[in-house]
Coordinates of C-alpha atoms and ligand atoms in Angstrom, one line a residue:
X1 CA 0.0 0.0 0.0
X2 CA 1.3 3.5 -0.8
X3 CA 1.4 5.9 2.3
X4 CA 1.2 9.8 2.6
X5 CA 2.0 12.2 5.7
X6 CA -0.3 15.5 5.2
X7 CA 0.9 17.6 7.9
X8 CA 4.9 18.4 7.6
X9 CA 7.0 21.6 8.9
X10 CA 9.7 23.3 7.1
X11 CA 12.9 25.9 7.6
X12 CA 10.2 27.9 6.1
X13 CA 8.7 28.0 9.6
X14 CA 10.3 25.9 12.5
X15 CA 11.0 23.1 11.1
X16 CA 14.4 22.2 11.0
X17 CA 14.7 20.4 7.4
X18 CA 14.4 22.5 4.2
X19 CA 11.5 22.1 1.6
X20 CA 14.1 19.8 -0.6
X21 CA 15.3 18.3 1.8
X22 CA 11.8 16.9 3.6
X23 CA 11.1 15.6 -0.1
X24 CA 13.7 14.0 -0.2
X25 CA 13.3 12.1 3.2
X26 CA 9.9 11.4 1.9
X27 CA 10.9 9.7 -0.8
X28 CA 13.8 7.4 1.5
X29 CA 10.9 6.9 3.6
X30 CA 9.1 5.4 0.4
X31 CA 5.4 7.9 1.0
X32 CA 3.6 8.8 -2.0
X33 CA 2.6 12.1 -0.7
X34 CA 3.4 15.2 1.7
X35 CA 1.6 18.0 2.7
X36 CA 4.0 20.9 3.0
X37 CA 2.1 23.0 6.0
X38 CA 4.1 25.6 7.4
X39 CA 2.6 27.7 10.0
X40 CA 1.5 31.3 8.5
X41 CA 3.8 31.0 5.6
X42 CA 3.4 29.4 1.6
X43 CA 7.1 30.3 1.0
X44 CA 8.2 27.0 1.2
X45 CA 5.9 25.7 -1.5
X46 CA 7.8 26.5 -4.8
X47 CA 10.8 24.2 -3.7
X48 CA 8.9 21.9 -2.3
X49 CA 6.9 21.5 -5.5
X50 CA 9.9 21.4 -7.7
X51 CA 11.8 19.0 -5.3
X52 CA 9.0 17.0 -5.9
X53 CA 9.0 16.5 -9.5
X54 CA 13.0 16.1 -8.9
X55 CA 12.6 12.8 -6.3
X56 CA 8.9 11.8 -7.7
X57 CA 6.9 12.8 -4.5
X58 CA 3.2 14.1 -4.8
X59 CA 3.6 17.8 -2.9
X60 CA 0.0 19.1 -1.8
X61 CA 0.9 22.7 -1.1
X62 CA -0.6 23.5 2.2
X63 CA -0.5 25.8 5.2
X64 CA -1.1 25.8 9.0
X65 CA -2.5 28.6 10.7
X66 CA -3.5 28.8 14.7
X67 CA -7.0 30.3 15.4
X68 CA -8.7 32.0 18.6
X69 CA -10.0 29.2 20.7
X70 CA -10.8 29.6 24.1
X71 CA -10.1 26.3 25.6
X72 CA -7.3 24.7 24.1
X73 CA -5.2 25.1 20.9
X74 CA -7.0 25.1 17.4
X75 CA -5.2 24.7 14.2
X76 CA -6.5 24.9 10.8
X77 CA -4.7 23.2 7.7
X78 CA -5.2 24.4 4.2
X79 CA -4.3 21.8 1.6
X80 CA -4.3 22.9 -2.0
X81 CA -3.8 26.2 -2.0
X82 CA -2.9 27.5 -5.1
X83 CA 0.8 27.5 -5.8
X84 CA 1.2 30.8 -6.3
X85 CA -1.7 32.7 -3.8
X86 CA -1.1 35.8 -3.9
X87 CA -4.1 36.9 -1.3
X88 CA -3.9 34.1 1.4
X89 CA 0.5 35.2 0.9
X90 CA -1.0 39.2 2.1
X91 CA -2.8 38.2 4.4
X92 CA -0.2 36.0 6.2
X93 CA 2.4 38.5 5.9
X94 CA 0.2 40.2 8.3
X95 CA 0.2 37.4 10.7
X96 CA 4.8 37.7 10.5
X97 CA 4.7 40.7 11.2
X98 CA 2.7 40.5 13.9
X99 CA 4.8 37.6 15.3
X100 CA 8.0 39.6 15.1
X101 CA 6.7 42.0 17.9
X102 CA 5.3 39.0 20.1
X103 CA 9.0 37.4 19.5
X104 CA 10.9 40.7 20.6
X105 CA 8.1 41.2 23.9
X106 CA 9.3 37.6 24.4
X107 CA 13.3 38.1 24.5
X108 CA 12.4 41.7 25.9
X109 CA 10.9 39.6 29.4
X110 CA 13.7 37.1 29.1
X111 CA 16.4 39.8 29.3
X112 CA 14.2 41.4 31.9
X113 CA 15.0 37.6 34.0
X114 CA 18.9 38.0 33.3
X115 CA 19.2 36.0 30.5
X116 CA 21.6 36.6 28.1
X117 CA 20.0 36.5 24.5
X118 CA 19.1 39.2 21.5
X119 CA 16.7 38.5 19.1
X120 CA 19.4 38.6 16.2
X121 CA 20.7 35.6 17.5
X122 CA 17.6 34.0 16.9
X123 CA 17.2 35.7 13.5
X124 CA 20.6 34.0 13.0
X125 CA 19.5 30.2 13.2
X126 CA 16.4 31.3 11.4
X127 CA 18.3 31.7 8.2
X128 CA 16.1 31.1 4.7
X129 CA 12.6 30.6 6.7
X130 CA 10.0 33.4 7.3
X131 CA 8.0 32.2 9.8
X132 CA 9.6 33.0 13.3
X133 CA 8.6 31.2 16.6
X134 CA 9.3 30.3 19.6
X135 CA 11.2 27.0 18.9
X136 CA 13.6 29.3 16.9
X137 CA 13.8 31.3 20.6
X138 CA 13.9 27.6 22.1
X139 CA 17.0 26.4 20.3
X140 CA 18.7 29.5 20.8
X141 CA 18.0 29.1 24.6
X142 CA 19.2 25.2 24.5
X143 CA 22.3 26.6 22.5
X144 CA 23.1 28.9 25.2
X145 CA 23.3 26.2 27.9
X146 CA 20.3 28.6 29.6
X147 CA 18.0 25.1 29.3
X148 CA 18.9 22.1 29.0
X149 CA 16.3 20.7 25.6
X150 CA 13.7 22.5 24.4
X151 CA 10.8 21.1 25.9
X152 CA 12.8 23.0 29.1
X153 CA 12.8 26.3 27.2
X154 CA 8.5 26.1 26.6
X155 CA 7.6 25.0 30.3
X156 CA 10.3 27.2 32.0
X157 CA 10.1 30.1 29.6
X158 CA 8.1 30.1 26.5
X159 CA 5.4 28.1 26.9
X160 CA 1.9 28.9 28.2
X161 CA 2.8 28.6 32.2
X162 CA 6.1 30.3 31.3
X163 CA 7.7 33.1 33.0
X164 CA 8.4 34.9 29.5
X165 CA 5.3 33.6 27.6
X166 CA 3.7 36.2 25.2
X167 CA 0.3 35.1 23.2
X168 CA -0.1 35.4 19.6
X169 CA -1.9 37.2 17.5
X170 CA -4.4 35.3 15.6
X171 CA -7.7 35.0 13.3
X172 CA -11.2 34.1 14.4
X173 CA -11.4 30.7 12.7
X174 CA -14.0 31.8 10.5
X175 CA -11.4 34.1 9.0
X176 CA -8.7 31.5 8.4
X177 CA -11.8 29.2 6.8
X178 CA -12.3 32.1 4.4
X179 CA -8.9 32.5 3.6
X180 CA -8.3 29.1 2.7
X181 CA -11.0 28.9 0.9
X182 CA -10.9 31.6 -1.2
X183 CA -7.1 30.2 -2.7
X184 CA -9.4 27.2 -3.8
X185 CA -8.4 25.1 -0.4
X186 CA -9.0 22.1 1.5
X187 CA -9.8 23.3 5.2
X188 CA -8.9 20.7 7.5
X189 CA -9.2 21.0 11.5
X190 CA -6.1 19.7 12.7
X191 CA -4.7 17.7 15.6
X192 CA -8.6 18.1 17.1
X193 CA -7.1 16.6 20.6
X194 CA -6.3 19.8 21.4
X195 CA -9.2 21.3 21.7
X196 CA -9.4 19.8 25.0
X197 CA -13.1 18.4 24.0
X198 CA -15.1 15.9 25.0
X199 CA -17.2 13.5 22.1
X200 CA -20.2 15.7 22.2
X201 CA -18.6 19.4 22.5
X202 CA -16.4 18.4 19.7
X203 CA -19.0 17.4 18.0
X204 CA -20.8 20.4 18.6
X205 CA -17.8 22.4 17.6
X206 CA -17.4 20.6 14.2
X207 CA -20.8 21.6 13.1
X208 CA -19.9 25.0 14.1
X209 CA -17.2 25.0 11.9
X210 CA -18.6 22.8 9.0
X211 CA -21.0 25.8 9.0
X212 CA -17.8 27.8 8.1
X213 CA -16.4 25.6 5.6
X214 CA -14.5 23.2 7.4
X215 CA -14.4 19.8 5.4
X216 CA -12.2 17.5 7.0
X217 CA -10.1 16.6 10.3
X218 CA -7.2 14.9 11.0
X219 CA -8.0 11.5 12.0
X220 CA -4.2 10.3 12.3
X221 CA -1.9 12.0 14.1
X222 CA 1.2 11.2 16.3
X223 CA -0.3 12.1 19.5
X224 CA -4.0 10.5 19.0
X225 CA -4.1 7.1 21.2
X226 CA -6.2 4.4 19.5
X227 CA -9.4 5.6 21.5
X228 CA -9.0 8.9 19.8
X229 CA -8.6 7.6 16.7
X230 CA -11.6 5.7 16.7
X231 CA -13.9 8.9 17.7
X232 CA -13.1 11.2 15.2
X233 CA -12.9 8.6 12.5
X234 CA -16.8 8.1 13.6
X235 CA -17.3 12.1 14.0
X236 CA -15.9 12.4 10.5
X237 CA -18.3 9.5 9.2
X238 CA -21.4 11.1 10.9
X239 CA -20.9 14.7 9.7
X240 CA -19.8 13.6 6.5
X241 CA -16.3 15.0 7.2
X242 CA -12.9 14.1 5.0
X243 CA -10.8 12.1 6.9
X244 CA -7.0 13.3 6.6
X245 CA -4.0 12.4 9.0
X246 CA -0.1 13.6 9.4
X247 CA 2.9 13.7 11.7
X248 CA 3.5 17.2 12.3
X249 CA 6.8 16.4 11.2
X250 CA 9.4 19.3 12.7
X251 CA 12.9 17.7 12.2
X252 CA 15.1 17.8 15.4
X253 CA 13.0 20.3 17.2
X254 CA 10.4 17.6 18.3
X255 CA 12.1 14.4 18.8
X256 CA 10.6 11.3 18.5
X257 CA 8.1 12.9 15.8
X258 CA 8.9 10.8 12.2
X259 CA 8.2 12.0 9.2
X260 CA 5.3 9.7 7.5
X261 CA 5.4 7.3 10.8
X262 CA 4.9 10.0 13.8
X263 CA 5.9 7.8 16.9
X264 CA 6.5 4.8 15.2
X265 CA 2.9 3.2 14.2
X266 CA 1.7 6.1 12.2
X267 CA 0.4 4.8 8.4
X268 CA -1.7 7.1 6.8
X269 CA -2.9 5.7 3.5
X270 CA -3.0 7.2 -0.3
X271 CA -6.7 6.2 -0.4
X272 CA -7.3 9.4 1.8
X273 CA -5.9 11.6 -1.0
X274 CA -7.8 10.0 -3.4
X275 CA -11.1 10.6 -1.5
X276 CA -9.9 14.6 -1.2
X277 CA -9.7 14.7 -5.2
X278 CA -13.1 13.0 -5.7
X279 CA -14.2 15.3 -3.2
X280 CA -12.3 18.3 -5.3
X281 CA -13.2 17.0 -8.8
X282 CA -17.1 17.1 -7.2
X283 CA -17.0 20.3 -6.0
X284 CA -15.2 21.8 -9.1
X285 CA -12.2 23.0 -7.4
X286 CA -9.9 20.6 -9.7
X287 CA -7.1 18.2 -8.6
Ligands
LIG301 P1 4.6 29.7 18.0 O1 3.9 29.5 16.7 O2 5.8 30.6 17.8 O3 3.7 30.0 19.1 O4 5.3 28.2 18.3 C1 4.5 27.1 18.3 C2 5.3 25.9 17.9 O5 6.0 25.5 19.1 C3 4.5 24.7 17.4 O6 5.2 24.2 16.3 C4 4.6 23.7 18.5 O7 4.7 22.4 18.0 C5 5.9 24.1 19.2 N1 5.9 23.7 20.6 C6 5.1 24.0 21.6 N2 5.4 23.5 22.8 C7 6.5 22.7 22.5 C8 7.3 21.9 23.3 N3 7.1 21.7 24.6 N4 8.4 21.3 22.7 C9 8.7 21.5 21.4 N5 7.9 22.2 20.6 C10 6.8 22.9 21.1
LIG302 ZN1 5.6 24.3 14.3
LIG303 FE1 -0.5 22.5 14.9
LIG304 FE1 1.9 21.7 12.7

């Protein structure tokens, strides 16, 4: 059976393999597909796509963006945006730019707390990619001997309970929804665990959203246990949902996250993709 991994981080964001180079691992890794799904960035796209055609990978350009969401952490994926989107690339600009102020408030408090650290270092290891975060901040921290990993650096630091956390700006998800969907896009609720639901506020929440535009949810995922698995394949089922599934590949920066395999047992299967182009074909949004 051939095997796909929809949900995949680049340099481009905070990912610490490049566009060619995650293509590349895909193809070692023998997967028929990736979704290239950077957080508030399509700059990674182009090379991705052309690496593509280079090693003979499917690349489904995509895109990650966070939303407000009051009680946990929502994430909506875009798959098939248009190669070249010109609006959803305006409209995450916005999103950067606002994320360079949150990341200089962040190593603002941190050199308020005596630490020794300036956000050009950070800029430094950020090199090609666009999209700067906190796991940038993290390895720079780890690098520094101030933590000892970067899990350190998010509960100590940069992380929610964190002495130097900052929040992020972000859209209502109904604004994300429309952006995707107005490059031609797949919107896809991702890694819906963290939502912190239970099985009838989630699904509660995914007819809210379906009333948006959402059309599908990642079933598979690296941090779903089996239970989990089984509930939101039977959520998707009910509400007539695509089912869609990926690591979250990040290279080093999360260890013990594979590309295509997540921790180990993860097999997502090309049958998913080939519902999502019915599904396109049907809707007349093409391949
Ligand atoms: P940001 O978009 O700048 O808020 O950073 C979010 C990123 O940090 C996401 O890719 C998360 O996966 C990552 N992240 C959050 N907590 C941790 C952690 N404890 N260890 C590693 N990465 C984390
Ligand atoms: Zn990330
Ligand atoms: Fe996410
Ligand atoms: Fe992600």
């Amino acid at each position: 059976m051939d095997y796909v991994d929809l949900h995949v981080h680049t340099t481009a964001s905070d990912g610490t393999y490049s566009p060619e180079e995650v293509v590349k691992l895909a193809k070692q890794e023998g997967l028929r597909a990736i979704a290239i799904t950077d957080h508030d960035t399509v700059k990674g796209l182009k090379e991705a796509s052309l690496a593509g055609e280079k090693y003979g990978v499917e690349v489904i350009p995509g895109c990650e963006l966070s939303v407000e969401y009051p009680h946990g952490q929502m994430h909506i994926v875009g798959l098939w945006i248009s190669k070249d989107p010109k609006f959803v690339a305006a409209e995450l600009q916005f999103l950067r730019d606002k994320r360079h102020s949150r990341n200089k408030d962040i190593i603002k408090k941190l050199q308020n707390l005596g630490i020794d650290i300036t956000y050009e270092e950070v800029l430094e290891i950020v090199k090609n990619g666009t999209t700067v975060g906190r796991p940038h901040i993290a390895r720079v921290l780890v690098k520094k001997g101030v933590v000892k990993d970067i899990n350190e650096a998010f509960t100590k630091y940069i992380g929610p309970n964190g002495l130097a956390y900052v929040p992020k700006t972000k859209f209502s998800p109904k604004k994300a929804i429309d952006i995707i969907k107005k490059e031609g896009g797949l919107v896809i609720l991702a890694h819906p665990y963290s939502l912190n639901l239970g099985p009838d506020a989630l699904k509660d929440e995914l007819i809210r959203l379906k009333g948006f535009g959402l059309d599908g949810m990642e079933v598979y995922y690296s941090e779903h246990t089996p239970e989990q698995e089984r509930l939101y394949l039977n959520l998707c089922k009910e509400l007539g949902l695509l089912i869609s599934g990926g690591s979250d590949f990040h290279g080093s920066v999360k260890k013990g996250i594979f590309l295509g395999k997540g921790k180990g047992n993860l097999k997502i299967p090309y049958a998913l993709v080939e519902k999502m182009k019915e599904y396109r074909r049907q809707k007349g949004l093409g391949i």
